[in-house]
XYZ file of C-alpha atoms in Angstrom:
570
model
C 34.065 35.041 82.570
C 32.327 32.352 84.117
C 29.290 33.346 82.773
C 30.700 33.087 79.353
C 32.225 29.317 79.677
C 28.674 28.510 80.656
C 26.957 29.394 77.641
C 30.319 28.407 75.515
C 30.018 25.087 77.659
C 25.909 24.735 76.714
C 25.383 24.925 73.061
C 21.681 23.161 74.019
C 19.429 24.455 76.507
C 20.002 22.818 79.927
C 17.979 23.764 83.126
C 19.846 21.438 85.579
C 23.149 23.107 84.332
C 22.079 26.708 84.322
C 20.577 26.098 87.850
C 23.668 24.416 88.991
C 25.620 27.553 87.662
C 23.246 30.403 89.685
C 22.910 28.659 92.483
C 26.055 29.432 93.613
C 26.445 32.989 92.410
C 23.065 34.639 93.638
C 24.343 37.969 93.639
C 23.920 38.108 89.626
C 20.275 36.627 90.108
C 19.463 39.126 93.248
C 21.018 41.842 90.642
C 19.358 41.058 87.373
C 15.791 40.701 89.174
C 16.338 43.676 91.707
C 16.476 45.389 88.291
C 13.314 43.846 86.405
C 11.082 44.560 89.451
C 12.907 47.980 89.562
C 12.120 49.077 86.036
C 8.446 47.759 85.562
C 7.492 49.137 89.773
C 8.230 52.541 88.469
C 6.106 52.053 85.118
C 3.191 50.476 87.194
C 3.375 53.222 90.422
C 3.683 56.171 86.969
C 0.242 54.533 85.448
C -1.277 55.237 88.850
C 0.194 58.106 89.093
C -1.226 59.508 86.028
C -4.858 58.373 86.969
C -4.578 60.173 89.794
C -3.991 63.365 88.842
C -6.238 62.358 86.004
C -3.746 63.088 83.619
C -4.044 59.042 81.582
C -5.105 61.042 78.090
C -2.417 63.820 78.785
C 0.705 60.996 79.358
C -0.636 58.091 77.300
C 1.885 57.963 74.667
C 4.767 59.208 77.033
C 3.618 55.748 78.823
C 3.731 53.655 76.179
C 7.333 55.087 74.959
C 8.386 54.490 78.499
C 7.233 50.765 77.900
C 9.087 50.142 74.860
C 12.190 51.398 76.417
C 11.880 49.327 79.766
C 11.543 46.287 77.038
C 14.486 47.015 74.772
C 16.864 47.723 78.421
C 15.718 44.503 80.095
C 16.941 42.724 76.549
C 16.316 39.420 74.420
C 13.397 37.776 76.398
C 11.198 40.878 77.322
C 11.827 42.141 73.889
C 9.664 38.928 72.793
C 7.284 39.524 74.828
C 6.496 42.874 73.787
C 6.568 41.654 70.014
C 4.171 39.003 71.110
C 1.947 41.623 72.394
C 2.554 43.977 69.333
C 0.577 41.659 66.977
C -2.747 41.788 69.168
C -5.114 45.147 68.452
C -7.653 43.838 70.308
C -5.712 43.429 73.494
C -3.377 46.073 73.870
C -4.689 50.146 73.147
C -3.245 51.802 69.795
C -1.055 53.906 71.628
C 1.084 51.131 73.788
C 0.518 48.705 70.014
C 2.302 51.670 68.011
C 5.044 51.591 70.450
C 5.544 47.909 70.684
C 5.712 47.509 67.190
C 8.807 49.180 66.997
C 9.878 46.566 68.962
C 10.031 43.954 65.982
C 12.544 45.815 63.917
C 13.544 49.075 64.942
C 15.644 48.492 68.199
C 18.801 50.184 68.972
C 21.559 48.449 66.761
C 25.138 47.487 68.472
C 28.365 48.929 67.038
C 29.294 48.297 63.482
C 32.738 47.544 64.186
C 31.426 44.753 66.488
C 29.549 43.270 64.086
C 32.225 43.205 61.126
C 34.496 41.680 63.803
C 31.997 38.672 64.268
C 31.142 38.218 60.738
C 34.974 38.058 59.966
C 35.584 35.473 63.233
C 32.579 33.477 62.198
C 33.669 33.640 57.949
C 37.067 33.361 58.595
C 37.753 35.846 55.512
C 37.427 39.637 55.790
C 34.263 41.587 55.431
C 35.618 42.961 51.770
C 36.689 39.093 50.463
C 32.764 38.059 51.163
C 30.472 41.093 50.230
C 31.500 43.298 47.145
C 29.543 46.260 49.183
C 27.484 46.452 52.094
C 25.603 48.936 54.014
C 27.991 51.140 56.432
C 25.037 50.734 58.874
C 22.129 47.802 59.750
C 19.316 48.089 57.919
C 17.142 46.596 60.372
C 17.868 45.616 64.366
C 16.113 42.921 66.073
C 15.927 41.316 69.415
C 18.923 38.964 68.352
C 20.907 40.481 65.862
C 20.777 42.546 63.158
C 20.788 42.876 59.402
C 22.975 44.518 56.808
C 22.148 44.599 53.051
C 25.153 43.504 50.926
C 25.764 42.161 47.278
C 28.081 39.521 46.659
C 30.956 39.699 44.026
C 28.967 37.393 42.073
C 26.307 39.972 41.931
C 23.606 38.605 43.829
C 21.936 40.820 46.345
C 21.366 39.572 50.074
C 20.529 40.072 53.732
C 23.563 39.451 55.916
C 22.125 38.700 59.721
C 24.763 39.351 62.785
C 23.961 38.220 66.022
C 24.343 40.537 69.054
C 27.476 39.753 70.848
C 27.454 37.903 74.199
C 23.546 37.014 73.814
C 23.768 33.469 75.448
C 24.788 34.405 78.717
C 21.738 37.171 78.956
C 19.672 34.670 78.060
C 20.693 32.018 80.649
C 19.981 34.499 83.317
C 16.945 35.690 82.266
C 15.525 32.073 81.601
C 16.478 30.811 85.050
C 14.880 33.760 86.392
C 11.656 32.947 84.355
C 12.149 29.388 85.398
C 12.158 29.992 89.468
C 9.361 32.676 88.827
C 7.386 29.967 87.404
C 8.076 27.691 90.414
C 7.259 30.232 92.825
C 3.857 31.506 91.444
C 2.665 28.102 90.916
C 0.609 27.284 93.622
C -1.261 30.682 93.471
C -2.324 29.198 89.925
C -5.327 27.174 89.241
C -5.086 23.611 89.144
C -2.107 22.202 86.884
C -1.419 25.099 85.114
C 1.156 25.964 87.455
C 2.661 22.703 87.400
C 2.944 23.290 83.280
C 4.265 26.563 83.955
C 8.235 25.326 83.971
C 7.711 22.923 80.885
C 6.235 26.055 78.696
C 9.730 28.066 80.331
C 11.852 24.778 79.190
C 10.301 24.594 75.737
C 10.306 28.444 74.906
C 14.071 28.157 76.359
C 15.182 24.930 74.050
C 13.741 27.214 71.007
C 15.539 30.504 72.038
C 18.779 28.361 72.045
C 17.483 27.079 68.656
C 16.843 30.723 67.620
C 20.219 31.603 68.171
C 21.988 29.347 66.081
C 22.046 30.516 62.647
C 23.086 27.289 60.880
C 19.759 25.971 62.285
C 17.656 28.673 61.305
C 19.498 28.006 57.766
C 18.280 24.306 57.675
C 14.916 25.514 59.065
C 14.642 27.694 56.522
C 15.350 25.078 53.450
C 13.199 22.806 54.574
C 10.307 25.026 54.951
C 10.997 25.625 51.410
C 10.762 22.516 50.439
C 7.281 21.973 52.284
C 5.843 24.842 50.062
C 7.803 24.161 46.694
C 4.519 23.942 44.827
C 2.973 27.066 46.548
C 3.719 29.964 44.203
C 2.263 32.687 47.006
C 4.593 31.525 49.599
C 8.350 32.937 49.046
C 11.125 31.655 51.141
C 14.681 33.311 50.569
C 17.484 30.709 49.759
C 20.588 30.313 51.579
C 24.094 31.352 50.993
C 25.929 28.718 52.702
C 29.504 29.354 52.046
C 28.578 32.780 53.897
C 26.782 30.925 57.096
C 27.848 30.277 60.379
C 27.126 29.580 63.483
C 26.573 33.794 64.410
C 26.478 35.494 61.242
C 23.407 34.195 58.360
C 23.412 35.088 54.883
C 20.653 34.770 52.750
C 18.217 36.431 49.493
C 17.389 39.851 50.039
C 13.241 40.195 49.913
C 12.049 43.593 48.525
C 8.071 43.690 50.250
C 6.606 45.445 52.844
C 5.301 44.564 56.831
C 2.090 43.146 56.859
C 1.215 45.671 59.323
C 2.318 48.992 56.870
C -0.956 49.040 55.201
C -0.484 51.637 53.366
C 2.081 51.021 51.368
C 0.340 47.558 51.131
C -2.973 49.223 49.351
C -0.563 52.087 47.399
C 1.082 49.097 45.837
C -2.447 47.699 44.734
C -2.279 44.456 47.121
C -5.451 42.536 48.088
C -5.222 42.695 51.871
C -8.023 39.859 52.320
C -5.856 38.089 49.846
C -2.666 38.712 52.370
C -5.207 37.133 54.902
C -5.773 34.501 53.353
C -2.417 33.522 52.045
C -1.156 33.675 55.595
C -3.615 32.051 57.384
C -3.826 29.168 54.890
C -0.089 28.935 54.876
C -0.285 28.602 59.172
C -2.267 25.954 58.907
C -0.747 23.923 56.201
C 2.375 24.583 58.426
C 0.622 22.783 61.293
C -2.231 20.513 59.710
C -0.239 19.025 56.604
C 3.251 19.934 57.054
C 3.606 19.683 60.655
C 6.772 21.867 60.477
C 5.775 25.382 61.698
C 7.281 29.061 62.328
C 6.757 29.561 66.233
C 7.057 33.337 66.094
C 5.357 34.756 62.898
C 5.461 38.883 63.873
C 5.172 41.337 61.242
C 8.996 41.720 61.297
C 9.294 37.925 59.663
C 6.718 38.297 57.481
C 6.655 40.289 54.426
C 4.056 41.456 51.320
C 5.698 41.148 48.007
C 4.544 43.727 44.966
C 3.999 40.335 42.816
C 1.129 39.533 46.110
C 3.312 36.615 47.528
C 3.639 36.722 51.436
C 7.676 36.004 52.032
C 8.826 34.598 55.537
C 12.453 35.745 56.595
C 12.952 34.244 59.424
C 12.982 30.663 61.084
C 15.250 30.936 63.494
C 11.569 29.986 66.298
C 9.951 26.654 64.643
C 8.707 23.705 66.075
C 7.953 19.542 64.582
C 4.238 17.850 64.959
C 4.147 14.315 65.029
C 1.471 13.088 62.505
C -0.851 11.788 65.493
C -0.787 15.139 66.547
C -1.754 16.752 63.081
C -4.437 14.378 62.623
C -5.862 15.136 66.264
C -6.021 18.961 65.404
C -8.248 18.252 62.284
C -10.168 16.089 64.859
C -10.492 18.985 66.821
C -11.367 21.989 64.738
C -14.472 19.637 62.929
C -15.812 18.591 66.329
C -15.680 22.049 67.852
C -17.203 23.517 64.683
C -19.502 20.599 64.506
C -20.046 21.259 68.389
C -19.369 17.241 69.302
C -18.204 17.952 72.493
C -17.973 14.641 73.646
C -15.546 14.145 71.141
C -13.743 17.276 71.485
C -12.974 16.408 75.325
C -11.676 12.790 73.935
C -9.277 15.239 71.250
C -7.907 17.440 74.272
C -7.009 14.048 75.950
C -4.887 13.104 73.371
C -3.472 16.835 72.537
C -2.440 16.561 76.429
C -4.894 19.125 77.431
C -5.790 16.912 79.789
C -4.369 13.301 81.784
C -5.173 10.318 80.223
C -7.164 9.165 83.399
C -9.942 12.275 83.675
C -13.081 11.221 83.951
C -14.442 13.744 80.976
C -18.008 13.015 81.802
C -18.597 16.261 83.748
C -16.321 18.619 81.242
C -18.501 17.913 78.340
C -20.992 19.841 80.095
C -18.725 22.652 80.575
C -17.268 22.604 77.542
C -20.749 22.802 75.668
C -21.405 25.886 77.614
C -18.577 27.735 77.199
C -17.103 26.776 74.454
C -20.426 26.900 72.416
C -21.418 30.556 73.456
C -18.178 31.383 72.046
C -18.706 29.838 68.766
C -22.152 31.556 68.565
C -24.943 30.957 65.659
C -22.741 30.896 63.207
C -19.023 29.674 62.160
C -18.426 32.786 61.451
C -19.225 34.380 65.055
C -16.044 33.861 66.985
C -12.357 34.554 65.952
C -9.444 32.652 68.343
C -9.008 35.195 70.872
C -12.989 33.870 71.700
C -12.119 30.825 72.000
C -8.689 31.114 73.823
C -10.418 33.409 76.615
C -13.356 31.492 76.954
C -10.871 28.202 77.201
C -9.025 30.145 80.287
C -12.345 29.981 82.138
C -12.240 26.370 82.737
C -8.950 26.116 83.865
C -9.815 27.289 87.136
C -12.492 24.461 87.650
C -11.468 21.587 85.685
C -7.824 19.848 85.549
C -6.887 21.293 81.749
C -3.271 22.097 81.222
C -1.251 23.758 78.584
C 1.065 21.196 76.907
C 4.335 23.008 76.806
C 3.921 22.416 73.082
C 1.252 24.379 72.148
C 2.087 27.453 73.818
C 4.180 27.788 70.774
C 0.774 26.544 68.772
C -1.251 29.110 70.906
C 1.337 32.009 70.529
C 1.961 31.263 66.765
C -2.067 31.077 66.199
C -2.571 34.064 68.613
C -0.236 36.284 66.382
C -1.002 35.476 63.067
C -4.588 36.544 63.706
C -3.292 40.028 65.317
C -1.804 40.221 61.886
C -4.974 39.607 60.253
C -6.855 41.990 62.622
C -4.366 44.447 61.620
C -5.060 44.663 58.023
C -9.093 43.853 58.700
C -10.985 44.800 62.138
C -13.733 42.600 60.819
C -11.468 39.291 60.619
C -12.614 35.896 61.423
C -10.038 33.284 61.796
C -12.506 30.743 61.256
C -14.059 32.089 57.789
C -10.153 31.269 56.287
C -9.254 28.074 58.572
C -12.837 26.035 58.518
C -12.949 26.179 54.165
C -9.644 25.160 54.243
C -10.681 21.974 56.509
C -13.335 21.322 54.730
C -11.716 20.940 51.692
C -8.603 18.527 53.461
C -11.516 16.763 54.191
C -13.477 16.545 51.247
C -9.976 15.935 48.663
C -9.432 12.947 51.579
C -5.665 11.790 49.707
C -4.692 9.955 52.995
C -6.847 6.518 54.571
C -6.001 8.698 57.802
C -8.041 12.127 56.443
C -10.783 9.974 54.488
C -11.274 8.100 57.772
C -11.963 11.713 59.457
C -14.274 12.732 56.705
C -16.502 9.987 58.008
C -16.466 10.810 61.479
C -17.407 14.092 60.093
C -20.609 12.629 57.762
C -21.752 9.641 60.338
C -22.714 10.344 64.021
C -24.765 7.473 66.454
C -24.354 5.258 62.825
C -26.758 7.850 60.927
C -25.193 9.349 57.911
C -25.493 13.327 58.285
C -26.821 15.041 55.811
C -26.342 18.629 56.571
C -23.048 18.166 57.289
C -22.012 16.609 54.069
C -23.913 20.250 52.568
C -22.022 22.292 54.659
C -18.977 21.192 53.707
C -19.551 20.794 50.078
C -20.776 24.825 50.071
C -17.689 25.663 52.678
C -15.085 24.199 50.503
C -17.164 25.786 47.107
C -16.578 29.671 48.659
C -12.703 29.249 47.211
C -13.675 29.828 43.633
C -10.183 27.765 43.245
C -11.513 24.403 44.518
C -11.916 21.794 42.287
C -14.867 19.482 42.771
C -13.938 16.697 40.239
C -10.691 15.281 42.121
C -12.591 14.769 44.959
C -15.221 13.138 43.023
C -12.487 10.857 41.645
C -10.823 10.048 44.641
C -14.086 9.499 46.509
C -15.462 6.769 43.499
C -12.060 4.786 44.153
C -12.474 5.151 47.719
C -15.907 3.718 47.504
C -15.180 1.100 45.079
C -12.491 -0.446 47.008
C -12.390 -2.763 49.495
C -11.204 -0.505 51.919
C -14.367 1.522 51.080
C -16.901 -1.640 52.034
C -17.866 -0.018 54.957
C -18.958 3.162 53.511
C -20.876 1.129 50.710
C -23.316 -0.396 53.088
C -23.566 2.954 55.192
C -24.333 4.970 52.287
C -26.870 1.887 51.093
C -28.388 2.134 55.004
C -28.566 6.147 54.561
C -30.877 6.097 51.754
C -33.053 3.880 53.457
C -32.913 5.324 56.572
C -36.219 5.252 58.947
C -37.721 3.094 56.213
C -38.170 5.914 53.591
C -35.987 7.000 50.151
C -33.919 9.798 50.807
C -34.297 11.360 47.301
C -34.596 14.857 48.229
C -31.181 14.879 50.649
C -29.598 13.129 47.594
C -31.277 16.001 45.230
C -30.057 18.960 47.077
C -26.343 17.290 47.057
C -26.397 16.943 43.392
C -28.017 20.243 42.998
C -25.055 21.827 44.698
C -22.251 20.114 42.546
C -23.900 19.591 39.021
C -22.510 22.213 38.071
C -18.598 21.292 38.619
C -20.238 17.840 37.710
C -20.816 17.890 33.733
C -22.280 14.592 32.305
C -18.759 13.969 30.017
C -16.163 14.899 33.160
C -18.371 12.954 35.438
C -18.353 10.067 32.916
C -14.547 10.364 32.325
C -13.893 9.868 36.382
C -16.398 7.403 36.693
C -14.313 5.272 33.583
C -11.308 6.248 35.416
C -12.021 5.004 38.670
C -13.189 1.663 37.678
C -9.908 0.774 35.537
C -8.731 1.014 39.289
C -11.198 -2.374 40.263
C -10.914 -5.990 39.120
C -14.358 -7.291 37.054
C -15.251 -9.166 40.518
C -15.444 -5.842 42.547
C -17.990 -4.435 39.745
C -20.275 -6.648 40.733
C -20.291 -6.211 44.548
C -20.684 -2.629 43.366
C -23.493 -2.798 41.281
C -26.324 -2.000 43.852
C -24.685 1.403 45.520
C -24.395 2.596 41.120
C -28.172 1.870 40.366
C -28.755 3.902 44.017
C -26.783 6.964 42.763
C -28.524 6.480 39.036
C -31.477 8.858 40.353
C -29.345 12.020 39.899
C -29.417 12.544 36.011
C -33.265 11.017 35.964
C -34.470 13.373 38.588
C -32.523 16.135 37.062
C-alpha cells in the first residue's frame, strides 16, 4: 500500500522523495536487488558454463532465450534496455539480436479483464459505449502497456493503448536501485563520468515518468505533427481525445510494417535506402531544426507504410533542444567533418562535454588523433558507432562527461542507425546526415545558419575554396535539391547590409596572394551552370535587387563586375 500512495503521491519524477521512501523500508530494496543479481549470476555462471564444456554453438540460442526471459521478469526498465540493445547488429550476435527483438513488441500481455477495467476507470463509460468492436485480445504488448485494435461507432479505425497496471511503483524501485548503483560504481569510473552517472539515471527517470502518462505522449504526439506538417513521408497518427486519459491512449490505427521485417518491406516493393533515408533525415530535422525529438525510436515505434512513408507511433520518450543547442550541433558535425578540431573542442564546451574552465589546449591533440582515425579518408569511412567508441577512449584521460541530455541524443542516434544497419550492412550514417547539413547550410534561411555557412567557407580569414565545392557537390547527390533558392537567398544576403562583411571577403578572396582566382571561380560555376540557366539566373538576380534601395546598388557594383567573368569565360 505504501508503495502505491508513493507513486499516487509523485505524478513527476522525484529522487529526494523516492529515496526518502526506501530508505526506511530496505527490505523491498535488499529483495528487488537480491533478485536482479540472482537472475543475471545464473545467466553469466551458464555462459561459462557452456564454454567450458565447449558446448557455446550447441546452447547459443537456448542462451539468448534465457536472456529475453530474465529481461521481460525483471520488468519495465530492463525491458528498455534490451530494446536498446535490439537495434544494434553490430554489437550484439544474431542469435541474442533475434531474441531481443521480441522484446519491442511481443512480451507477455496482462489479463484482458484488467485492461477493460482500466480503460472503463480511466473513460468513465464502458468498453461497448466507446469502441463499436475491439479485439478480444492485444494485438501487440510492450514494456508499458499494450494495444488493442478497435473501431469507433463513428467508423473510424484505431489503436487503443492500456497501460500495465501498478507500473509506477516498479518503476520507483527499480530507478532508485539504478540511482544508488550509479553512486556506488562511481569512483571505479574514469574521471567525471561517474559523477554524470546519477544525472543520466535522473533524466532517463523524469522521461519514464513522462512515458507513462498518456495525455503527454498525446500532446507529444500533436506537436510532432505539427513540426512535420509539410513532410509528406513522415506520418504521425492523430489523436482521439475524447477517448484519452491519463492510462488508456487512443489514437489512428497505422497499417505498415517494422523497419526491421525486411521482407515484407522488399515483397511490398519498398526502397529500403529510401526507408534510410527518410528516417535518418527525419532524426535530424527532429534535433537540428525542430529541436523536438523521439528519445526511443526502436523498430516497435517506427513503421514502413505500402504508400513508402515511415509512420512513428509512439512519443510517449521525447526530449526539447534549446536553439543554442541546435545551432552548436551543426557547429559540431561541420567541424568534425571539416576536422577543425580546435573548434570542435570549443563546441563540446558549450554542448557540456566538458567544464567551461578546461584548458582545451592539450585535447585538441587528442581529439585529432582519435577522432580523425575514426573519420578516415573519406566522409564516408566511419558510421556513429566509430565515432561513439573512439569518443569512450578519451574519457579515461581527459575530463569529458556525458551531459545527462544527450544520453537520450546518444541512445536516440545510436538506435536509429541499428535500424539502418538492419535494412543495409553497408550503412553510413554520415553519407545521409552530412548532405543533409550541407544543404541547411547552403539554403542558410536563418542570420544564425548563414553565419555558420561562413565559418564553414572562411578559416585564418582565407576564403576556402574546396570547401565551398564540397558542399555544393554534397548537397547536389539529392537529385531533389534545388540550387536556385539558395542562389536567391545568397544574392540578398550579399546585397544587404548585413552581408557587408562577406562583400569585402569575397572581394579579398579573388585577390588573394596577389593573383585572380579565375579558375576556383570556374570550377564553382562549372558545377552549378547547370541548375543556373541564363533566364532563372537573371530572374533571381532581378528579384533580389527589388529587395535593395538605388544607394545599396552602388556600393554593390564592384563584387557584380567580379562575378561578370562566369558567362564570358563560359
Amino acid at each position: 500500500m505504501g508503495q502505491y500512495q508513493l507513486a499516487q503521491n509523485n505524478r513527476h519524477y522525484d529522487p529526494e522523495a523516492i529515496a526518502r521512501y526506501y530508505r526506511y523500508r530496505p527490505w523491498l530494496v535488499l529483495w528487488r536487488a537480491c533478485t536482479i543479481v540472482w537472475y543475471f549470476a545464473g545467466f553469466i555462471l551458464g555462459l561459462y558454463w557452456d564454454k567450458w564444456q565447449n558446448r557455446e554453438e550447441q546452447n547459443k540460442f537456448k542462451r539468448a532465450a534465457q536472456l529475453r526471459r530474465i529481461l521481460t521478469r525483471l520488468g519495465p526498465t530492463f525491458i528498455k534496455v534490451g530494446q536498446a540493445l535490439s537495434t544494434r547488429p553490430d554489437l550484439i550476435r544474431k542469435d541474442f539480436l533475434d531474441e531481443l527483438t521480441k522484446l519491442q513488441d511481443q512480451l507477455p500481455p496482462f489479463d484482458n479483464a484488467i485492461a477493460f477495467q482500466i480503460i472503463e476507470t480511466e473513460l468513465n463509460r464502458s468498453v461497448q459505449e466507446i469502441y463499436s468492436e475491439i479485439s478480444l485480445d492485444p494485438v501487440a504488448a510492450a514494456s508499458l502497456g499494450q494495444v488493442y485494435r478497435a473501431r469507433l461507432h463513428s467508423g473510424e479505425e484505431v489503436a487503443v493503448k492500456v497501460q500495465r497496471p501498478n507500473l509506477r511503483p516498479v518503476l520507483t524501485l527499480d530507478l532508485y536501485l539504478m540511482r544508488w548503483a550509479a553512486g556506488w560504481i562511481s569512483p571505479w569510473l574514469p574521471l567525471n563520468l561517474g559523477h554524470d552517472l546519477k544525472m543520466i539515471v535522473d533524466e532517463f527517470g523524469t522521461k519514464l515518468f513522462e512515458e507513462i502518462d498518456y495525455l503527454n505522449e498525446a500532446r507529444n504526439a500533436e506537436k510532432f505533427a505539427t513540426n512535420f506538417r509539410n513532410d509528406l513521408r513522415v506520418k504521425v497518427p492523430a489523436i482521439y481525445w475524447r477517448f484519452t486519459a491519463t492510462r488508456v491512449l487512443t489514437l489512428e490505427w497505422i497499417n505498415g510494417f517494422k523497419l526491421t521485417d525486411i521482407q515484407s518491406i522488399r515483397e511490398a516493393g519498398l526502397d529500403t535506402n529510401e526507408l534510410i533515408e527518410i528516417g535518418v533525415t527525419a532524426g535530424l530535422q527532429q534535433l537540428l531544426e525542430h529541436g523536438f525529438f523521439h528519445a526511443d525510436p526502436h523498430p516497435g515505434n517506427l513503421f514502413a507504410m505500402p504508400d513508402g512513408r515511415i509512420a512513428y507511433i509512439d512519443f510517449g520518450m521525447m526530449d526539447q533542444l534549446s536553439e543554442l543547442m541546435k545551432e552548436t550541433l551543426v557547429d559540431a558535425i561541420v567541424h568534425l567533418v571539416n576536422k577543425d578540431y580546435n573548434e570542435l573542442a570549443a563546441d563540446f564546451v558549450k554542448l557540456g562535454f566538458l567544464t567551461p574552465d578546461t584548458n582545451i589546449c592539450p585535447i585538441v591533440p587528442a581529439l585529432e588523433a582519435v577522432l580523425g582515425e575514426a573519420i578516415g579518408q573519406s566522409v564516408g569511412d566511419f558510421n556513429f558507432k566509430s565515432i561513439t567508441d573512439s569518443f569512450s577512449e578519451l574519457m579515461y584521460d581527459y575530463p569529458f562527461r556525458v551531459p545527462a541530455q544527450f544520453a537520450l541524443i546518444i541512445r536516440s542516434l545510436v538506435t536509429q542507425e541499428g535500424i539502418a544497419l538492419s535494412l543495409n550492412p553497408n550503412f553510413k550514417i554520415v553519407e545521409v546526415s552530412y548532405p543533409y547539413v550541407a544543404r541547411r547550410l547552403l539554403t542558410g534561411e536563418t542570420p544564425q545558419l548563414r553565419r555558420r555557412l561562413l565559418n564553414v567557407l572562411f578559416k585564418d580569414g582565407k576564403f576556402q575554396w574546396e570547401r565551398l565545392e564540397n558542399l555544393i557537390v554534397i548537397a547536389q547527390a539529392d537529385k531533389s535539391f534545388d540550387l536556385l533558392p539558395t542562389a536567391q537567398l545568397g544574392l540578398q544576403y550579399l546585397l544587404s547590409e548585413e552581408g557587408k562583411f562577406l562583400r569585402q571577403q569575397l572581394l579579398l578572396a579573388l585577390t588573394e596572394d596577389d593573383r585572380l582566382h579565375t579558375a576556383e571561380v570556374q570550377r564553382i560555376w562549372n558545377l552549378v551552370k547547370g541548375e543556373l540557366k541564363p533566364n532563372r539566373l537573371l530572374t533571381v538576380a532581378l528579384d533580389a535587387l527589388t529587395e535593395i534601395s538605388k544607394e545599396r546598388k552602388a556600393a554593390i557594383l564592384p563584387i557584380v563586375n567580379s562575378f561578370a567573368i562566369f558567362p564570358k569565360q563560359h
